[in-house]
Amino acid sequence: MRSAAATARKLAGVLVLALATLMLLAAGASAEGTAPVNSGPPPPPPANDTLAGAQAIHTLPASINGTTVGASTEAGERESGCSVPTGHSVWYSVRLPTAHRIALHLAAAGALDATVDVYHAVRSQLTSVGCQETDANGKASFSFRASKNGLYDVRVAALQSSQLATFTLEVFLPTPAVQPPGSPLPGGGASGQVDRIQNINAAYAVTLHAGVSYLISLANETRGACVSGALFAPGTTSFGGEEEEPEAGGRAGDSLLQIKCSGYRLFTPAAGKGGRYSFEITPRLSHRGVQRFHLQVAPAGPDETAPGLLLSNYGRASGYLSSRSSQVLRLYRVQVTSHSNLTLKLRAPESAELKLQLRNQNGDVIDCSCEGGGSQTLQQQLVPGTYYAVVSVHGDTAGGFTLTRESRTITATSVSFSDSKAAPGTPLGIDVKVSPAASGPVSVLIERFDPVFGWQFYRESHAFVSGGLADVPFTAPAVGQWRANATYEGSRTASPSAVGFTYLLVS
């Protein structure tokens, strides 16, 4: 009995020890977070996980539900044209019997960050056509021009750091590009909008007469956007790059002038070149969303093209400029008749981003206050000639201004005693000459020499220069060395000037 009881107690102790060990192991595993999890089998790959298995899109428009869950990356697979590392890709393909633009819109679900790439497939070679990365809302859109019977492979791939989720891919034919000549441009101009997907251009027809100068103003009305424009000659039937080929007997035109990212240009049709011109407006392709604009074309006035309005010395000119009209600049002619200091003062509100330029008769920019807004000042030394002051809008702005011109002839002053030697008490004259001949106040500083302490102030005399000359009386009261200099203080039309000392020995 005693032996059986001992054996039972021994077995119970072993069981308790084993149970305690298991509890400790379970507690440690729980604390370290290493408890085994039954994750189940991996999800199967989508049917279009490989390029060879790309899902064909037969009709447009198409709305496709897809997923990157379970997708892989093939060995040697092309990298995204968006220059970001990707993986877990799926493929689609599309082919059209006619040349046309195709638009894509990707909407990612969940926390999926992805790229959508398009490649033109020619036999075994893939050429990148376009790429877009999803934005903060999981959306990506762009369009591309597909050639007749061309095969295009579409790749949707998750970024390497992204979660995997489903998405919706819409493939459709956007609105065709507008063809020349476009709708007639009203006299007050036209406002509109373009974008990179649905409305890739806008076009307006405007009649221009030979020998008449016109200001073409294109204003961007969407912050961060950048619309551009181009003018095409009468008879143009295609802007080039559209889906449709030019009509029989027609031609694709090269633009006569371009306006990059809004702005303005002056255009004058040559003899025999009058007629109905076309102006095309296109969006910045890197900008997502609508890009609004305003276009205006109007004959240039005498204050907008050569020879410009004469701005006389101390003349004042006022005006109002707006980037959303044809009133975008003013041209003023500045005649300089002598070597001069020119000052141009522009007064404008801080909200008006106006640009002030000084150009020579060849149109070269001498000076420019090209950034910022509000009041501005230009100062230059100029030789005789014809110059131009230009006030113009800078970006999307509007405001009134006043421009003032100040020209002052650059002068040279000389001074001399009427004699280089004299006796004490002998009346002398200090002659002051200003050239070119000018009038105005002059100051003459006279000093005496102390053999111990050097030159010391004696007196300052004032006179008035008339016709370029002035005479200041002077009588030396004692023997010694004397000297004098002169400062011409300038006038409304002449700049100040000064000269060094001239010397006199009294003995």
Short mmCIF file of C-alpha atoms in Angstrom, two decimals:
data_model
loop_
_atom_site.label_atom_id
_atom_site.label_comp_id
_atom_site.label_asym_id
_atom_site.label_seq_id
_atom_site.Cartn_x
_atom_site.Cartn_y
_atom_site.Cartn_z
CA MET A 1 0.00 0.00 0.00
CA ARG A 2 2.79 2.31 0.98
CA SER A 3 4.54 1.61 -2.33
CA ALA A 4 1.38 2.26 -4.41
CA ALA A 5 0.74 5.56 -2.64
CA ALA A 6 4.31 6.72 -3.27
CA THR A 7 4.00 5.86 -6.92
CA ALA A 8 0.75 7.83 -7.20
CA ARG A 9 2.30 10.83 -5.54
CA LYS A 10 5.26 10.66 -7.91
CA LEU A 11 3.02 10.55 -10.98
CA ALA A 12 0.96 13.48 -9.72
CA GLY A 13 4.14 15.52 -9.24
CA VAL A 14 5.23 14.80 -12.80
CA LEU A 15 1.83 15.84 -14.14
CA VAL A 16 1.86 19.08 -12.16
CA LEU A 17 5.38 19.85 -13.39
CA ALA A 18 4.42 19.16 -17.02
CA LEU A 19 1.31 21.32 -16.70
CA ALA A 20 3.34 24.20 -15.21
CA THR A 21 5.89 23.92 -18.03
CA LEU A 22 3.16 24.09 -20.64
CA MET A 23 1.62 27.12 -18.95
CA LEU A 24 4.99 28.91 -18.87
CA LEU A 25 5.61 28.14 -22.53
CA ALA A 26 2.14 29.41 -23.44
CA ALA A 27 2.66 32.60 -21.44
CA GLY A 28 6.04 33.21 -23.07
CA ALA A 29 4.66 32.67 -26.54
CA SER A 30 1.77 35.02 -25.82
CA ALA A 31 4.15 37.69 -24.45
CA GLU A 32 6.40 37.49 -27.48
CA GLY A 33 3.51 37.48 -29.97
CA THR A 34 4.69 34.31 -31.62
CA ALA A 35 1.55 32.28 -31.28
CA PRO A 36 1.03 30.35 -34.48
CA VAL A 37 -1.67 31.77 -36.82
CA ASN A 38 -3.56 29.69 -39.27
CA SER A 39 -3.23 31.96 -42.40
CA GLY A 40 -4.81 29.52 -44.80
CA PRO A 41 -3.75 28.89 -48.42
CA PRO A 42 -2.48 31.85 -50.51
CA PRO A 43 -5.01 33.51 -52.86
CA PRO A 44 -4.88 32.25 -56.46
CA PRO A 45 -3.32 34.58 -59.08
CA PRO A 46 -5.70 36.53 -61.35
CA ALA A 47 -6.27 35.10 -64.83
CA ASN A 48 -4.46 38.10 -66.35
CA ASP A 49 -1.44 37.91 -64.04
CA THR A 50 0.97 37.58 -67.01
CA LEU A 51 1.45 39.52 -70.21
CA ALA A 52 0.68 36.39 -72.22
CA GLY A 53 -2.63 36.10 -70.37
CA ALA A 54 -3.61 39.76 -70.81
CA GLN A 55 -7.38 40.30 -70.74
CA ALA A 56 -8.49 41.58 -74.15
CA ILE A 57 -10.77 44.62 -74.25
CA HIS A 58 -12.97 44.16 -77.31
CA THR A 59 -15.42 47.07 -77.13
CA LEU A 60 -15.27 50.62 -75.80
CA PRO A 61 -16.32 52.03 -73.47
CA ALA A 62 -15.36 49.32 -71.00
CA SER A 63 -15.55 49.27 -67.22
CA ILE A 64 -13.44 46.47 -65.74
CA ASN A 65 -13.21 45.24 -62.16
CA GLY A 66 -9.71 43.98 -61.42
CA THR A 67 -7.47 43.10 -58.50
CA THR A 68 -3.80 42.96 -57.57
CA VAL A 69 -4.49 40.40 -54.79
CA GLY A 70 -2.59 37.22 -55.65
CA ALA A 71 -0.83 38.89 -58.59
CA SER A 72 2.89 38.34 -59.15
CA THR A 73 5.67 39.89 -61.19
CA GLU A 74 7.09 38.05 -64.19
CA ALA A 75 10.80 37.57 -64.65
CA GLY A 76 12.13 40.36 -66.89
CA GLU A 77 8.90 42.36 -66.66
CA ARG A 78 9.12 45.96 -67.85
CA GLU A 79 9.58 48.63 -65.19
CA SER A 80 6.92 51.30 -64.84
CA GLY A 81 7.35 54.41 -66.95
CA CYS A 82 6.51 56.42 -63.80
CA SER A 83 10.01 55.59 -62.45
CA VAL A 84 8.69 54.07 -59.22
CA PRO A 85 9.31 50.48 -58.02
CA THR A 86 6.26 48.27 -58.57
CA GLY A 87 5.16 44.63 -58.33
CA HIS A 88 2.01 42.48 -58.30
CA SER A 89 0.88 43.43 -61.81
CA VAL A 90 -2.00 42.46 -64.06
CA TRP A 91 -2.38 43.03 -67.82
CA TYR A 92 -5.00 44.11 -70.37
CA SER A 93 -4.80 44.65 -74.14
CA VAL A 94 -6.71 46.81 -76.61
CA ARG A 95 -6.64 47.16 -80.39
CA LEU A 96 -8.72 49.58 -82.54
CA PRO A 97 -9.41 49.28 -86.28
CA THR A 98 -8.94 53.06 -86.72
CA ALA A 99 -6.54 55.62 -85.29
CA HIS A 100 -8.05 57.25 -82.23
CA ARG A 101 -7.28 58.60 -78.79
CA ILE A 102 -7.96 56.20 -75.93
CA ALA A 103 -8.52 57.36 -72.36
CA LEU A 104 -7.89 55.39 -69.17
CA HIS A 105 -9.23 56.04 -65.68
CA LEU A 106 -8.09 53.91 -62.75
CA ALA A 107 -9.90 54.02 -59.37
CA ALA A 108 -8.12 52.00 -56.68
CA ALA A 109 -10.03 50.55 -53.74
CA GLY A 110 -8.81 50.24 -50.15
CA ALA A 111 -5.25 51.42 -49.58
CA LEU A 112 -3.97 50.35 -53.00
CA ASP A 113 -1.34 52.68 -54.51
CA ALA A 114 -0.67 51.77 -58.10
CA THR A 115 0.50 52.80 -61.54
CA VAL A 116 -1.20 52.30 -64.88
CA ASP A 117 1.16 51.93 -67.84
CA VAL A 118 0.47 51.66 -71.56
CA TYR A 119 2.90 49.98 -73.96
CA HIS A 120 2.75 49.76 -77.75
CA ALA A 121 3.42 46.13 -78.64
CA VAL A 122 5.28 45.50 -81.91
CA ARG A 123 6.10 41.79 -82.14
CA SER A 124 8.12 41.07 -78.97
CA GLN A 125 9.00 44.68 -78.23
CA LEU A 126 7.11 46.95 -75.85
CA THR A 127 7.46 50.73 -76.21
CA SER A 128 6.21 52.89 -73.36
CA VAL A 129 3.39 55.22 -74.44
CA GLY A 130 2.35 56.74 -71.12
CA CYS A 131 2.12 56.22 -67.40
CA GLN A 132 0.24 57.69 -64.43
CA GLU A 133 0.56 57.06 -60.70
CA THR A 134 -2.52 57.17 -58.47
CA ASP A 135 -3.02 60.36 -56.48
CA ALA A 136 -4.00 60.81 -52.83
CA ASN A 137 -7.54 59.72 -53.74
CA GLY A 138 -6.38 56.53 -55.48
CA LYS A 139 -7.20 57.89 -58.95
CA ALA A 140 -5.12 58.01 -62.13
CA SER A 141 -6.15 59.21 -65.60
CA PHE A 142 -4.49 59.91 -68.93
CA SER A 143 -5.04 59.43 -72.64
CA PHE A 144 -2.87 58.35 -75.56
CA ARG A 145 -3.16 58.25 -79.33
CA ALA A 146 -3.54 54.72 -80.70
CA SER A 147 -2.54 53.95 -84.27
CA LYS A 148 -4.72 52.00 -86.69
CA ASN A 149 -4.74 48.30 -85.74
CA GLY A 150 -2.01 48.97 -83.17
CA LEU A 151 -1.82 46.60 -80.19
CA TYR A 152 -1.53 48.31 -76.82
CA ASP A 153 -0.87 46.49 -73.54
CA VAL A 154 -2.14 48.07 -70.33
CA ARG A 155 -0.40 47.19 -67.06
CA VAL A 156 -1.83 47.92 -63.60
CA ALA A 157 0.74 47.35 -60.85
CA ALA A 158 0.86 47.99 -57.12
CA LEU A 159 3.69 50.02 -55.68
CA GLN A 160 6.17 47.87 -53.77
CA SER A 161 5.17 49.38 -50.43
CA SER A 162 1.43 49.26 -51.13
CA GLN A 163 -1.30 47.02 -49.82
CA LEU A 164 -3.04 44.85 -52.41
CA ALA A 165 -6.67 45.46 -53.25
CA THR A 166 -9.21 45.64 -56.04
CA PHE A 167 -9.62 48.45 -58.56
CA THR A 168 -11.86 49.64 -61.39
CA LEU A 169 -10.36 50.40 -64.80
CA GLU A 170 -12.39 52.43 -67.29
CA VAL A 171 -11.29 52.52 -70.92
CA PHE A 172 -13.16 54.81 -73.31
CA LEU A 173 -12.92 57.04 -76.39
CA PRO A 174 -12.82 60.69 -75.27
CA THR A 175 -14.26 63.65 -77.17
CA PRO A 176 -12.44 64.01 -80.52
CA ALA A 177 -10.04 66.91 -80.90
CA VAL A 178 -11.52 70.11 -82.34
CA GLN A 179 -10.56 70.66 -85.98
CA PRO A 180 -9.80 74.00 -87.71
CA PRO A 181 -11.01 76.62 -88.07
CA GLY A 182 -12.97 76.41 -84.78
CA SER A 183 -15.89 78.48 -83.59
CA PRO A 184 -15.87 82.26 -84.34
CA LEU A 185 -14.11 84.30 -81.65
CA PRO A 186 -16.41 87.04 -80.28
CA GLY A 187 -15.18 90.63 -80.22
CA GLY A 188 -14.90 90.54 -76.44
CA GLY A 189 -12.93 87.30 -76.49
CA ALA A 190 -13.95 83.88 -75.23
CA SER A 191 -13.54 81.86 -72.05
CA GLY A 192 -13.38 78.07 -72.01
CA GLN A 193 -11.69 75.05 -70.55
CA VAL A 194 -9.49 72.17 -71.67
CA ASP A 195 -8.14 69.07 -69.96
CA ARG A 196 -5.84 66.19 -70.83
CA ILE A 197 -8.60 63.58 -71.08
CA GLN A 198 -11.94 64.71 -72.51
CA ASN A 199 -11.30 68.15 -74.04
CA ILE A 200 -7.71 68.05 -75.20
CA ASN A 201 -8.00 71.27 -77.22
CA ALA A 202 -10.17 74.24 -78.06
CA ALA A 203 -10.12 76.24 -81.29
CA TYR A 204 -11.38 79.65 -82.41
CA ALA A 205 -11.56 81.32 -85.81
CA VAL A 206 -10.68 85.00 -86.14
CA THR A 207 -10.47 87.21 -89.23
CA LEU A 208 -7.22 89.18 -89.48
CA HIS A 209 -6.45 91.83 -92.15
CA ALA A 210 -3.12 92.23 -93.94
CA GLY A 211 -0.94 95.01 -92.57
CA VAL A 212 -2.90 95.36 -89.32
CA SER A 213 -1.11 94.48 -86.07
CA TYR A 214 -3.09 92.42 -83.56
CA LEU A 215 -2.43 91.62 -79.92
CA ILE A 216 -3.26 88.00 -79.06
CA SER A 217 -3.71 87.51 -75.32
CA LEU A 218 -4.16 84.07 -73.72
CA ALA A 219 -4.82 84.10 -69.97
CA ASN A 220 -4.61 81.07 -67.69
CA GLU A 221 -7.46 81.09 -65.14
CA THR A 222 -6.70 77.91 -63.17
CA ARG A 223 -4.01 78.04 -60.49
CA GLY A 224 -1.25 75.55 -61.14
CA ALA A 225 -2.38 74.93 -64.71
CA CYS A 226 -0.65 76.08 -67.88
CA VAL A 227 -2.61 76.48 -71.11
CA SER A 228 -0.71 77.10 -74.35
CA GLY A 229 -1.86 78.34 -77.73
CA ALA A 230 -0.83 78.45 -81.39
CA LEU A 231 -1.97 80.49 -84.40
CA PHE A 232 -2.53 78.75 -87.77
CA ALA A 233 -2.84 80.25 -91.24
CA PRO A 234 -6.08 80.43 -93.25
CA GLY A 235 -6.91 77.18 -95.02
CA THR A 236 -5.42 74.92 -92.35
CA THR A 237 -7.54 71.79 -92.07
CA SER A 238 -5.63 69.97 -89.33
CA PHE A 239 -3.65 71.13 -86.33
CA GLY A 240 -1.50 68.00 -86.63
CA GLY A 241 -1.42 65.11 -84.18
CA GLU A 242 -5.19 64.52 -84.19
CA GLU A 243 -6.89 61.22 -84.85
CA GLU A 244 -8.18 62.17 -88.28
CA GLU A 245 -6.05 62.59 -91.36
CA PRO A 246 -6.35 65.91 -93.26
CA GLU A 247 -9.20 66.03 -95.73
CA ALA A 248 -8.47 65.50 -99.41
CA GLY A 249 -6.82 68.65 -100.71
CA GLY A 250 -6.33 69.94 -97.17
CA ARG A 251 -3.16 70.29 -95.18
CA ALA A 252 -1.86 70.00 -91.65
CA GLY A 253 -0.54 73.39 -90.65
CA ASP A 254 2.63 74.53 -88.91
CA SER A 255 1.83 77.20 -86.37
CA LEU A 256 2.72 80.81 -87.21
CA LEU A 257 3.33 81.70 -83.56
CA GLN A 258 3.02 80.04 -80.16
CA ILE A 259 2.14 81.26 -76.68
CA LYS A 260 3.63 79.00 -74.04
CA CYS A 261 1.88 78.70 -70.70
CA SER A 262 -0.32 81.78 -71.27
CA GLY A 263 0.92 85.22 -72.30
CA TYR A 264 0.57 87.46 -75.33
CA ARG A 265 2.06 88.05 -78.78
CA LEU A 266 1.83 90.67 -81.53
CA PHE A 267 1.01 89.42 -85.04
CA THR A 268 0.75 91.32 -88.33
CA PRO A 269 -0.44 89.43 -91.46
CA ALA A 270 1.71 90.11 -94.52
CA ALA A 271 0.38 91.46 -97.81
CA GLY A 272 -2.11 89.05 -99.33
CA LYS A 273 -2.19 86.99 -96.12
CA GLY A 274 -5.41 88.31 -94.63
CA GLY A 275 -8.25 85.89 -93.95
CA ARG A 276 -9.72 83.55 -91.36
CA TYR A 277 -7.01 82.32 -89.01
CA SER A 278 -7.34 79.54 -86.41
CA PHE A 279 -6.07 79.63 -82.85
CA GLU A 280 -5.73 76.33 -80.96
CA ILE A 281 -5.50 76.08 -77.15
CA THR A 282 -4.07 73.00 -75.40
CA PRO A 283 -3.64 72.05 -71.71
CA ARG A 284 -0.58 71.13 -69.69
CA LEU A 285 -0.58 67.33 -69.75
CA SER A 286 0.97 66.99 -66.29
CA HIS A 287 -1.90 68.89 -64.66
CA ARG A 288 -4.85 66.83 -63.48
CA GLY A 289 -8.28 68.33 -63.89
CA VAL A 290 -9.86 71.18 -65.82
CA GLN A 291 -7.72 74.12 -67.02
CA ARG A 292 -9.70 77.31 -67.70
CA PHE A 293 -8.59 80.11 -70.02
CA HIS A 294 -9.60 83.40 -71.64
CA LEU A 295 -8.58 84.31 -75.20
CA GLN A 296 -8.81 87.75 -76.75
CA VAL A 297 -7.60 89.15 -80.08
CA ALA A 298 -7.79 92.87 -80.88
CA PRO A 299 -6.02 95.41 -83.13
CA ALA A 300 -3.01 96.94 -81.38
CA GLY A 301 -3.32 100.63 -80.52
CA PRO A 302 -0.64 103.34 -80.91
CA ASP A 303 0.43 102.78 -77.31
CA GLU A 304 0.93 99.04 -77.83
CA THR A 305 3.27 98.86 -80.83
CA ALA A 306 6.05 100.90 -82.45
CA PRO A 307 6.75 103.76 -82.42
CA GLY A 308 4.85 103.93 -79.12
CA LEU A 309 3.77 107.05 -77.28
CA LEU A 310 6.39 109.74 -76.65
CA LEU A 311 7.20 110.07 -72.96
CA SER A 312 8.81 113.48 -72.53
CA ASN A 313 11.14 114.41 -69.71
CA TYR A 314 9.20 114.56 -66.45
CA GLY A 315 6.22 113.31 -68.43
CA ARG A 316 3.59 111.17 -66.75
CA ALA A 317 1.57 108.34 -68.33
CA SER A 318 -1.24 106.33 -66.77
CA GLY A 319 -3.13 103.23 -67.81
CA TYR A 320 -4.85 100.01 -66.78
CA LEU A 321 -3.67 96.51 -67.75
CA SER A 322 -5.33 93.10 -67.38
CA SER A 323 -4.14 89.66 -68.42
CA ARG A 324 -7.78 88.76 -69.17
CA SER A 325 -8.07 91.32 -71.96
CA SER A 326 -6.08 92.61 -74.92
CA GLN A 327 -4.85 95.49 -72.72
CA VAL A 328 -1.69 93.66 -71.64
CA LEU A 329 1.09 96.19 -72.31
CA ARG A 330 1.95 99.84 -72.94
CA LEU A 331 4.88 101.00 -75.08
CA TYR A 332 6.48 104.41 -74.52
CA ARG A 333 9.21 106.06 -76.60
CA VAL A 334 12.00 107.81 -74.69
CA GLN A 335 14.22 110.25 -76.65
CA VAL A 336 17.58 110.90 -74.98
CA THR A 337 19.46 113.92 -76.41
CA SER A 338 22.56 113.92 -74.18
CA HIS A 339 24.57 111.58 -71.99
CA SER A 340 22.02 111.26 -69.20
CA ASN A 341 20.91 109.58 -66.02
CA LEU A 342 17.45 108.16 -66.71
CA THR A 343 15.02 107.25 -63.94
CA LEU A 344 11.74 105.44 -64.66
CA LYS A 345 9.27 105.29 -61.76
CA LEU A 346 6.29 102.96 -61.92
CA ARG A 347 3.55 103.38 -59.34
CA ALA A 348 1.06 100.51 -59.02
CA PRO A 349 -0.83 98.64 -56.26
CA GLU A 350 0.96 95.73 -54.61
CA SER A 351 -1.68 93.36 -55.97
CA ALA A 352 -0.78 94.24 -59.58
CA GLU A 353 2.10 92.09 -60.84
CA LEU A 354 3.33 94.44 -63.56
CA LYS A 355 6.69 94.25 -65.33
CA LEU A 356 8.77 97.34 -66.21
CA GLN A 357 11.40 97.06 -68.94
CA LEU A 358 13.84 99.46 -70.63
CA ARG A 359 14.84 98.48 -74.17
CA ASN A 360 17.13 100.07 -76.76
CA GLN A 361 16.14 100.88 -80.33
CA ASN A 362 17.07 97.31 -81.39
CA GLY A 363 14.69 95.82 -78.83
CA ASP A 364 17.43 94.54 -76.51
CA VAL A 365 16.50 94.62 -72.83
CA ILE A 366 18.79 97.03 -70.96
CA ASP A 367 17.11 96.70 -67.59
CA CYS A 368 14.03 94.96 -66.24
CA SER A 369 12.06 94.79 -63.03
CA CYS A 370 10.53 91.46 -63.97
CA GLU A 371 9.44 89.93 -60.67
CA GLY A 372 7.07 90.93 -57.91
CA GLY A 373 4.45 93.64 -58.02
CA GLY A 374 3.67 97.13 -56.84
CA SER A 375 5.85 100.19 -57.39
CA GLN A 376 9.19 99.82 -59.18
CA THR A 377 12.13 102.02 -60.24
CA LEU A 378 14.74 101.62 -62.97
CA GLN A 379 17.87 103.80 -63.21
CA GLN A 380 20.39 103.78 -66.05
CA GLN A 381 23.10 105.95 -67.61
CA LEU A 382 22.28 106.34 -71.29
CA VAL A 383 24.01 107.82 -74.34
CA PRO A 384 21.92 109.84 -76.82
CA GLY A 385 19.42 107.72 -78.75
CA THR A 386 15.93 106.26 -78.85
CA TYR A 387 14.79 103.95 -76.08
CA TYR A 388 11.53 102.27 -75.11
CA ALA A 389 9.85 101.83 -71.73
CA VAL A 390 7.48 98.84 -71.59
CA VAL A 391 4.88 98.24 -68.89
CA SER A 392 3.25 94.80 -69.16
CA VAL A 393 1.31 92.23 -67.16
CA HIS A 394 3.17 89.39 -65.48
CA GLY A 395 1.00 86.32 -64.94
CA ASP A 396 -2.67 86.45 -64.01
CA THR A 397 -3.05 90.05 -62.83
CA ALA A 398 -4.78 93.37 -63.36
CA GLY A 399 -4.31 96.92 -62.10
CA GLY A 400 -3.78 100.57 -62.88
CA PHE A 401 -0.38 102.27 -63.05
CA THR A 402 1.40 105.61 -63.45
CA LEU A 403 4.79 105.85 -65.19
CA THR A 404 7.08 108.90 -64.74
CA ARG A 405 10.30 109.69 -66.57
CA GLU A 406 13.16 111.75 -65.18
CA SER A 407 16.22 112.46 -67.38
CA ARG A 408 19.13 114.53 -66.11
CA THR A 409 22.17 115.35 -68.27
CA ILE A 410 25.43 113.99 -66.89
CA THR A 411 27.69 117.00 -66.18
CA ALA A 412 31.39 117.67 -65.50
CA THR A 413 32.57 120.50 -63.24
CA SER A 414 35.94 122.28 -63.28
CA VAL A 415 37.33 124.98 -60.95
CA SER A 416 40.37 127.31 -61.10
CA PHE A 417 41.77 130.48 -59.51
CA SER A 418 42.06 133.43 -61.88
CA ASP A 419 45.81 133.40 -61.11
CA SER A 420 48.03 130.69 -59.66
CA LYS A 421 50.03 133.24 -57.59
CA ALA A 422 48.97 136.37 -55.72
CA ALA A 423 49.92 138.77 -52.95
CA PRO A 424 47.96 139.08 -49.71
CA GLY A 425 44.92 141.31 -50.09
CA THR A 426 44.82 141.01 -53.87
CA PRO A 427 41.26 140.38 -55.11
CA LEU A 428 40.98 137.18 -57.14
CA GLY A 429 38.22 135.16 -58.72
CA ILE A 430 37.44 131.45 -58.48
CA ASP A 431 36.08 130.35 -61.84
CA VAL A 432 33.60 127.44 -61.95
CA LYS A 433 32.61 125.81 -65.25
CA VAL A 434 29.91 123.16 -65.74
CA SER A 435 29.66 121.29 -69.06
CA PRO A 436 27.59 120.79 -71.01
CA ALA A 437 26.40 124.30 -70.21
CA ALA A 438 23.92 124.07 -67.33
CA SER A 439 22.41 126.27 -64.70
CA GLY A 440 21.99 125.74 -60.99
CA PRO A 441 23.57 126.28 -57.59
CA VAL A 442 27.26 125.62 -56.95
CA SER A 443 29.22 125.41 -53.70
CA VAL A 444 32.94 126.33 -53.43
CA LEU A 445 34.95 125.03 -50.48
CA ILE A 446 38.11 127.06 -49.62
CA GLU A 447 40.85 125.72 -47.33
CA ARG A 448 44.18 127.05 -45.99
CA PHE A 449 47.34 125.07 -45.24
CA ASP A 450 48.81 124.84 -41.74
CA PRO A 451 52.43 123.62 -41.81
CA VAL A 452 51.92 121.63 -38.60
CA PHE A 453 48.35 120.33 -38.88
CA GLY A 454 47.74 120.38 -42.63
CA TRP A 455 44.72 121.67 -44.51
CA GLN A 456 42.07 123.51 -42.52
CA PHE A 457 38.61 124.79 -43.44
CA TYR A 458 38.48 128.50 -44.24
CA ARG A 459 35.17 129.29 -45.92
CA GLU A 460 32.39 127.91 -48.11
CA SER A 461 30.97 130.19 -50.79
CA HIS A 462 27.80 129.74 -52.83
CA ALA A 463 27.03 130.95 -56.32
CA PHE A 464 24.71 130.23 -59.23
CA VAL A 465 25.93 128.75 -62.48
CA SER A 466 24.32 130.33 -65.54
CA GLY A 467 25.10 129.07 -69.01
CA GLY A 468 27.66 126.77 -67.45
CA LEU A 469 29.75 129.55 -65.80
CA ALA A 470 30.04 131.08 -62.33
CA ASP A 471 32.58 133.46 -60.72
CA VAL A 472 33.18 133.39 -56.95
CA PRO A 473 35.15 136.38 -55.55
CA PHE A 474 38.09 135.60 -53.25
CA THR A 475 40.83 137.62 -51.55
CA ALA A 476 43.56 135.78 -49.65
CA PRO A 477 44.08 137.51 -46.28
CA ALA A 478 47.59 136.17 -45.66
CA VAL A 479 50.55 134.43 -47.23
CA GLY A 480 50.56 130.68 -47.52
CA GLN A 481 48.94 127.92 -49.56
CA TRP A 482 45.23 127.98 -50.39
CA ARG A 483 43.02 125.58 -52.30
CA ALA A 484 39.42 125.31 -53.49
CA ASN A 485 37.06 122.70 -54.94
CA ALA A 486 33.55 123.01 -56.39
CA THR A 487 30.33 120.99 -56.31
CA TYR A 488 27.57 121.59 -58.84
CA GLU A 489 24.35 120.69 -57.07
CA GLY A 490 22.39 119.91 -60.20
CA SER A 491 19.01 121.00 -61.51
CA ARG A 492 15.79 119.50 -62.79
CA THR A 493 17.48 118.59 -66.09
CA ALA A 494 21.15 118.23 -65.10
CA SER A 495 22.81 115.80 -62.70
CA PRO A 496 25.14 116.96 -59.90
CA SER A 497 28.91 116.78 -60.37
CA ALA A 498 32.01 117.71 -58.42
CA VAL A 499 35.71 118.37 -58.98
CA GLY A 500 38.86 118.10 -56.87
CA PHE A 501 41.06 120.92 -55.58
CA THR A 502 42.84 123.66 -57.44
CA TYR A 503 45.73 125.44 -55.65
CA LEU A 504 46.95 129.04 -55.03
CA LEU A 505 50.25 130.27 -53.55
CA VAL A 506 50.07 133.63 -51.78
CA SER A 507 53.50 135.22 -51.06
#
